[in-house]
mmCIF file of C-alpha atoms in Angstrom:
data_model
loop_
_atom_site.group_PDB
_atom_site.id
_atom_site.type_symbol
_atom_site.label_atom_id
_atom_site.label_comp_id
_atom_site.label_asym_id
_atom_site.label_seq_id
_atom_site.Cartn_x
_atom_site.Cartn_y
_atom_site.Cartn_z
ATOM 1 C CA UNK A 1 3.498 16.511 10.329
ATOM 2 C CA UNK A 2 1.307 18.264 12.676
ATOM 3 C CA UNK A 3 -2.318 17.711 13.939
ATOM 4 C CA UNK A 4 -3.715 20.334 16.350
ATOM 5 C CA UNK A 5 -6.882 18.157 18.652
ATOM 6 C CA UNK A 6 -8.656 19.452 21.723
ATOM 7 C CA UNK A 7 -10.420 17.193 23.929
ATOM 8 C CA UNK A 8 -14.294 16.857 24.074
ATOM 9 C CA UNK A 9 -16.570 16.449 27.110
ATOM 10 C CA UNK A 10 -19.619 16.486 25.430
ATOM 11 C CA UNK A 11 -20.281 12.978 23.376
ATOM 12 C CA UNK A 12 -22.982 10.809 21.316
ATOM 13 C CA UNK A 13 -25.020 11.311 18.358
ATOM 14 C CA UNK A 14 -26.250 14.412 18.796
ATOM 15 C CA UNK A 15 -23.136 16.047 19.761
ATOM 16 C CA UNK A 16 -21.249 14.787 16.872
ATOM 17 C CA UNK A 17 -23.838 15.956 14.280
ATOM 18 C CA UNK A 18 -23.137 19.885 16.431
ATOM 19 C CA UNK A 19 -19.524 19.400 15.747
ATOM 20 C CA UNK A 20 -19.527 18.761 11.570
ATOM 21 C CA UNK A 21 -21.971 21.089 11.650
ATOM 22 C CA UNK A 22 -19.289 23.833 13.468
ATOM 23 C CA UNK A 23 -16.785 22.155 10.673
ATOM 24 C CA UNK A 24 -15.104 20.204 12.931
ATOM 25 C CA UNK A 25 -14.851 16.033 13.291
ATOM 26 C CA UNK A 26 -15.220 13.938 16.415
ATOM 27 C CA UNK A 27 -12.503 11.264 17.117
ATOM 28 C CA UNK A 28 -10.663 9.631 19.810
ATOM 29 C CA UNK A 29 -6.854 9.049 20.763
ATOM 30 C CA UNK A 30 -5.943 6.069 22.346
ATOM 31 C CA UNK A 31 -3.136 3.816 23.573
ATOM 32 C CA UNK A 32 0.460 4.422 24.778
ATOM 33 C CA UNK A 33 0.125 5.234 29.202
ATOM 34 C CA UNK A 34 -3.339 7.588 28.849
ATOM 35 C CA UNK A 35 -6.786 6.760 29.042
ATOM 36 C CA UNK A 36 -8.564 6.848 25.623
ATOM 37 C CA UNK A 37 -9.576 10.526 25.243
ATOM 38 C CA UNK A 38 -12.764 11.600 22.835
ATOM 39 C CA UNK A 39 -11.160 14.688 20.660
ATOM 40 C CA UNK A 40 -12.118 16.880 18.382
ATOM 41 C CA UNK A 41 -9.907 18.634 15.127
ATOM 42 C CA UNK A 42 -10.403 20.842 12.504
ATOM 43 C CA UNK A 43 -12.054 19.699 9.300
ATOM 44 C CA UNK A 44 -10.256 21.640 6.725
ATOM 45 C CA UNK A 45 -7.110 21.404 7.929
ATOM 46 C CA UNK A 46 -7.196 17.484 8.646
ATOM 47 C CA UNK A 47 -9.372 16.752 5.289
ATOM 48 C CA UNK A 48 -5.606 18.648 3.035
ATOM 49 C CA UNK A 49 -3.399 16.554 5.602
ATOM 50 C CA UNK A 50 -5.101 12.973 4.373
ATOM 51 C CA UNK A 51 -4.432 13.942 0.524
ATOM 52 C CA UNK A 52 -0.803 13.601 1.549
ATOM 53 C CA UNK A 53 0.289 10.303 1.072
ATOM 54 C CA UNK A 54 3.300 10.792 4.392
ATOM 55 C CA UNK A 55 0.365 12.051 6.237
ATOM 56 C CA UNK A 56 -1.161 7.963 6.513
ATOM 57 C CA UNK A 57 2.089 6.499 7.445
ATOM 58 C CA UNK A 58 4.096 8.851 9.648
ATOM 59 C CA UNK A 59 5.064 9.764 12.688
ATOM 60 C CA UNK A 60 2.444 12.918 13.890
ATOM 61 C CA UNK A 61 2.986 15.353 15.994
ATOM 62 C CA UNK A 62 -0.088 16.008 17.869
ATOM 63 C CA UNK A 63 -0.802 19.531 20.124
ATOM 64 C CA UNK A 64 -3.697 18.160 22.170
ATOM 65 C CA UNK A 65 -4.688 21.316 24.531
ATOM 66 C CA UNK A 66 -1.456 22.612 24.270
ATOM 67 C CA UNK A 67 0.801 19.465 25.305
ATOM 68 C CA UNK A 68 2.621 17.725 22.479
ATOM 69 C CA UNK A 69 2.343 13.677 21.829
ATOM 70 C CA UNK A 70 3.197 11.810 19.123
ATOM 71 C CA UNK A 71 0.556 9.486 17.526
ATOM 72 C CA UNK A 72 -0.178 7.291 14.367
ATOM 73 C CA UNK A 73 -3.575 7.735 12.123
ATOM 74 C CA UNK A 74 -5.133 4.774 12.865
ATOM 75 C CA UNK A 75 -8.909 4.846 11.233
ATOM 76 C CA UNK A 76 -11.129 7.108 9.553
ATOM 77 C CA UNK A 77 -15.172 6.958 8.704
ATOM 78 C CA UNK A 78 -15.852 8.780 5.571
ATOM 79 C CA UNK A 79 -19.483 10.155 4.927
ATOM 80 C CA UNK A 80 -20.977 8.350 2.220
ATOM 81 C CA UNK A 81 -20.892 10.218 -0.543
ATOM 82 C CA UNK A 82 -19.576 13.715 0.332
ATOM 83 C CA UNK A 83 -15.700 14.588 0.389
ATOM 84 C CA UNK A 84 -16.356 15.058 4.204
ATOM 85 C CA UNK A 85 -14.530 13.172 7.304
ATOM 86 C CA UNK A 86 -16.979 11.728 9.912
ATOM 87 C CA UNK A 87 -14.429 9.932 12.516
ATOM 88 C CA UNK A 88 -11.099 9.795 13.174
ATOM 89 C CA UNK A 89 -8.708 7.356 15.433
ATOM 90 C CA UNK A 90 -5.158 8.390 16.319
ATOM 91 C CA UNK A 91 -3.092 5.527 18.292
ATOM 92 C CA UNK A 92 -0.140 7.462 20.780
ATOM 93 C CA UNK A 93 3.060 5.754 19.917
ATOM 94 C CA UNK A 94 6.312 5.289 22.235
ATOM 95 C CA UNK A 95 9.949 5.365 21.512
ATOM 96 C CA UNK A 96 10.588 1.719 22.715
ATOM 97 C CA UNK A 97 7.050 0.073 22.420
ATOM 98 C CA UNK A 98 7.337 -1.562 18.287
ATOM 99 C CA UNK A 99 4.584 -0.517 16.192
ATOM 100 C CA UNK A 100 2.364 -2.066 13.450
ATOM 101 C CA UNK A 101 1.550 -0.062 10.005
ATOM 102 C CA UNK A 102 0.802 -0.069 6.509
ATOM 103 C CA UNK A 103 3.200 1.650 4.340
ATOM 104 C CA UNK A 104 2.880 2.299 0.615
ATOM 105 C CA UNK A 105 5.162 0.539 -2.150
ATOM 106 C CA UNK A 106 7.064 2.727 -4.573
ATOM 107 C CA UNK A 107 7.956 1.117 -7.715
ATOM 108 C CA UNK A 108 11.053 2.522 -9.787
ATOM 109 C CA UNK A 109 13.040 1.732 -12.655
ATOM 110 C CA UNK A 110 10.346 -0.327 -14.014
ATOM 111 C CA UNK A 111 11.064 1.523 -17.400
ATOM 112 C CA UNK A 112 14.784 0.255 -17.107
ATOM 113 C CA UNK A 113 13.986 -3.396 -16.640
ATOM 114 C CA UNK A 114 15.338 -5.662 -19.414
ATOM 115 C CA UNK A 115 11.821 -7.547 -19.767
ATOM 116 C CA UNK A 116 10.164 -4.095 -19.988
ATOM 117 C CA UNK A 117 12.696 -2.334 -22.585
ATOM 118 C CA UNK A 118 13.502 -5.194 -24.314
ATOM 119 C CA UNK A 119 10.731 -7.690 -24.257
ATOM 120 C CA UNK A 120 7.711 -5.819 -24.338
ATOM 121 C CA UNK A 121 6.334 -7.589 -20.571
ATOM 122 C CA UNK A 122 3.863 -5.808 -18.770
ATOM 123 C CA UNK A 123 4.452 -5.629 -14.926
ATOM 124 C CA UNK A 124 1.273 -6.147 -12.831
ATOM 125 C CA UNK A 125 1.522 -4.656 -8.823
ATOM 126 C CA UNK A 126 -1.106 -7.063 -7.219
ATOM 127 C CA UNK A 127 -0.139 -4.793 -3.897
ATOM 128 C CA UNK A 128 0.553 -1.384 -3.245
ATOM 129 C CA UNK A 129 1.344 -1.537 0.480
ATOM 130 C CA UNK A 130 2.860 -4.004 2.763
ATOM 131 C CA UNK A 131 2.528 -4.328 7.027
ATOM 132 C CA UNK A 132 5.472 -4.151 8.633
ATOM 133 C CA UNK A 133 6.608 -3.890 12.172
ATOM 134 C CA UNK A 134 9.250 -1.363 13.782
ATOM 135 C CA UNK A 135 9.997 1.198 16.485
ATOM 136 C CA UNK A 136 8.846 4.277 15.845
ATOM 137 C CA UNK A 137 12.216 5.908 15.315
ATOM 138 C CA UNK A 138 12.530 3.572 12.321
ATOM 139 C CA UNK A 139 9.351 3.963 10.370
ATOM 140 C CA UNK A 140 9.717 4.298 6.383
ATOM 141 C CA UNK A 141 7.394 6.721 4.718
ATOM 142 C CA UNK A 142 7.263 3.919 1.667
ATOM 143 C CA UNK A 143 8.950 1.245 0.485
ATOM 144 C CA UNK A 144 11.085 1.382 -2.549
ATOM 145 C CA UNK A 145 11.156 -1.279 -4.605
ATOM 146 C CA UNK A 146 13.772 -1.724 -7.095
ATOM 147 C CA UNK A 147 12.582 -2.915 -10.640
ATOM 148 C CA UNK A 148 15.610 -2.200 -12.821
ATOM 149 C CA UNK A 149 16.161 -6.385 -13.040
ATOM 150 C CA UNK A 150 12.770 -7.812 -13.597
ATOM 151 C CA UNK A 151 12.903 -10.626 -15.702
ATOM 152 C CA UNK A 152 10.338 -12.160 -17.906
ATOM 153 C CA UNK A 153 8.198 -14.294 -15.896
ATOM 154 C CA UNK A 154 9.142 -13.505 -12.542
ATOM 155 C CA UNK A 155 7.158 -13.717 -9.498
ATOM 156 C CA UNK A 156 7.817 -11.232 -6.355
ATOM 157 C CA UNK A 157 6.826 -12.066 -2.551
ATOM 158 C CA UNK A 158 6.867 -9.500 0.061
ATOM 159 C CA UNK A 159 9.574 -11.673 2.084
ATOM 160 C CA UNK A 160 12.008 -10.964 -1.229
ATOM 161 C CA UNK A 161 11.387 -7.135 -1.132
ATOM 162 C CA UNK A 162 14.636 -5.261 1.216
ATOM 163 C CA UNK A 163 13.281 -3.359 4.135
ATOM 164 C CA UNK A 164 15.189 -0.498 5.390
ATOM 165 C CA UNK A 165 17.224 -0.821 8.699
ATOM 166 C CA UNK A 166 15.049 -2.059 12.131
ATOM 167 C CA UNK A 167 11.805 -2.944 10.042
ATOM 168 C CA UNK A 168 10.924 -6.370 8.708
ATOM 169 C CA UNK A 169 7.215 -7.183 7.058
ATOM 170 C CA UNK A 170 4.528 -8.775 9.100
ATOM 171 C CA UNK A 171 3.844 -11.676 7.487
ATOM 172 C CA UNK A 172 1.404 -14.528 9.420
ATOM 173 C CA UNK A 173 2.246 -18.518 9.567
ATOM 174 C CA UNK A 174 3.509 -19.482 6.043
ATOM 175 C CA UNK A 175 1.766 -16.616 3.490
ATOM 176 C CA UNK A 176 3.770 -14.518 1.255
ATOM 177 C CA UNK A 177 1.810 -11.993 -0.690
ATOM 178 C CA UNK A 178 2.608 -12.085 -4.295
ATOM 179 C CA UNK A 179 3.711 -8.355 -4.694
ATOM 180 C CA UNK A 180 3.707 -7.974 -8.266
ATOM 181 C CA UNK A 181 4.037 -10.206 -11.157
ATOM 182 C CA UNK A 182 6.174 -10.000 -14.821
ATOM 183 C CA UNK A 183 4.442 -10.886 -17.618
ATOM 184 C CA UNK A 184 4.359 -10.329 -21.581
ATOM 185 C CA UNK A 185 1.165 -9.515 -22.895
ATOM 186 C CA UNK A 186 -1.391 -12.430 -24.060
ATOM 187 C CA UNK A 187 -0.822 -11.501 -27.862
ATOM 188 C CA UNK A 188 2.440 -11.650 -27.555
ATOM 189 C CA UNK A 189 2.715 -14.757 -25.987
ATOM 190 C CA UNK A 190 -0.104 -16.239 -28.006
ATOM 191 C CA UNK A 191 2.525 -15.270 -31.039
ATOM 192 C CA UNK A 192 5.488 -16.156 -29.473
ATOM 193 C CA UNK A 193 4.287 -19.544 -28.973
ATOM 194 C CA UNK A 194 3.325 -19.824 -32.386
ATOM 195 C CA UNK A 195 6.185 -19.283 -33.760
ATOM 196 C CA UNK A 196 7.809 -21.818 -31.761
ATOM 197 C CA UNK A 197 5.789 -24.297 -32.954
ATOM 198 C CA UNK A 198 5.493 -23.519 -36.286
ATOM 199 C CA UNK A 199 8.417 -25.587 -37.282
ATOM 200 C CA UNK A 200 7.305 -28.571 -35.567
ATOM 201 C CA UNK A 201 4.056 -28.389 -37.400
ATOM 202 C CA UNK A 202 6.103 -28.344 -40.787
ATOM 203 C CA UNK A 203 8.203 -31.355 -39.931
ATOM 204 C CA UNK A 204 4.674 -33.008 -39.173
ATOM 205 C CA UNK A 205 3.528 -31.550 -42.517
ATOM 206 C CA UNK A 206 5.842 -32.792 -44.668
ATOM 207 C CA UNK A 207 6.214 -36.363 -43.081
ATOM 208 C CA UNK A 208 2.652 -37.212 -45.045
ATOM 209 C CA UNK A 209 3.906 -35.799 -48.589
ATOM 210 C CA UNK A 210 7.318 -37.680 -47.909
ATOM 211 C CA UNK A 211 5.829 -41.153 -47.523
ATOM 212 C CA UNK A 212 4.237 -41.463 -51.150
ATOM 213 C CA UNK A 213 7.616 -40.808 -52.850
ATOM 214 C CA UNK A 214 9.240 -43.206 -50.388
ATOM 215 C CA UNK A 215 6.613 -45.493 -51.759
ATOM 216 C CA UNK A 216 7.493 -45.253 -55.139
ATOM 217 C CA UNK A 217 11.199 -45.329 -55.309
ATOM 218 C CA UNK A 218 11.006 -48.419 -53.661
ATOM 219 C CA UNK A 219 8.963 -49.721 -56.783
ATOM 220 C CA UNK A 220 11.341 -48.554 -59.311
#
């Protein structure tokens, strides 16, 4: 995807508040061998880009004054309450240097899984996206992640998700996110449980009424 920038001399407040007001939004680019650079892109064009999932965790291309560079989105400042973008950070990436991102999860197959089909379990996503490191060349769009086997009670951790080829999730010390979790539904549990105790509760039942007629056979 593309991003067409131009580079800003005049900077602060003031001048930002000019810019929006010209539909335009201040930013900077920073990283890779430059010098951080104030910028300045079109707000129309940038504001459809970020509705685009690949747009957040891709490779850009971006034509700053006429010279191609490839960056990452890095950060954006919203306005408050209007569908309008105040700030925006781009990070210039290169081919050898490994890079750190967020990339969305896709879940499929969930409709397949035995616990889902068969059992009635609801499957809760506790994340949507995962940080992983990689070269540029390497970067996913998303993540699949296969749910065609959930079971009943399962648990899954990022480190048990597969990453495509040259990218592995950035995970710090000893944590493992919790990913998503299979579960059936608290009714169905609550009945489920019920019902496995319900003949233990008529053995316990019936041991009372027994002992009476125990009692009087031994008399006769």
């Amino acid at each position: 995807m593309k991003v067409v920038a131009n580079t800003r001399s005049a900077q602060g407040t003031g001048a930002s508040r000019r810019l929006r007001r010209a539909g335009k939004v201040p930013g900077i680019i920073y990283g890779g061998q430059g010098e951080p650079t104030a910028i300045e892109v079109e707000h129309n064009p940038l504001y459809h880009a970020l509705r685009v999932e690949s747009f957040h965790a891709s490779i850009l291309d971006m034509e700053l004054d006429g010279k191609s560079e490839q960056v990452l989105l890095r950060a954006l400042q919203w306005h408050p309450y209007k569908p309008l973008v105040m700030h925006v950070d781009f990070q210039r990436v290169s081919a050898d240097q490994p890079i750190t991102m967020k990339v969305p999860l896709h879940f499929v197959n969930q409709e397949l899984a035995p616990a889902v089909k068969l059992g009635g379990a609801l499957i809760s996503h506790v994340l949507n996206e995962v940080q992983i490191t990689c070269l540029p060349r390497h970067l996913p769009e998303f993540i699949e992640v296969d749910l065609s086997n959930a079971e009943v009670g399962q648990v899954i951790h990022v480190s048990q998700i597969p990453m495509p080829e040259g990218v592995r999730p950035l995970l710090h010390g000893k944590e493992d996110p919790v990913v998503l979790t299979v579960a059936l539904p608290s009714v169905k549990a609550e009945e489920e449980a019920a019902a496995e105790a319900a003949p233990a509760a008529a053995v316990a039942a019936a041991a009372p009424a027994a002992a009476p007629a125990a009692k009087k056979a031994e008399k006769k």
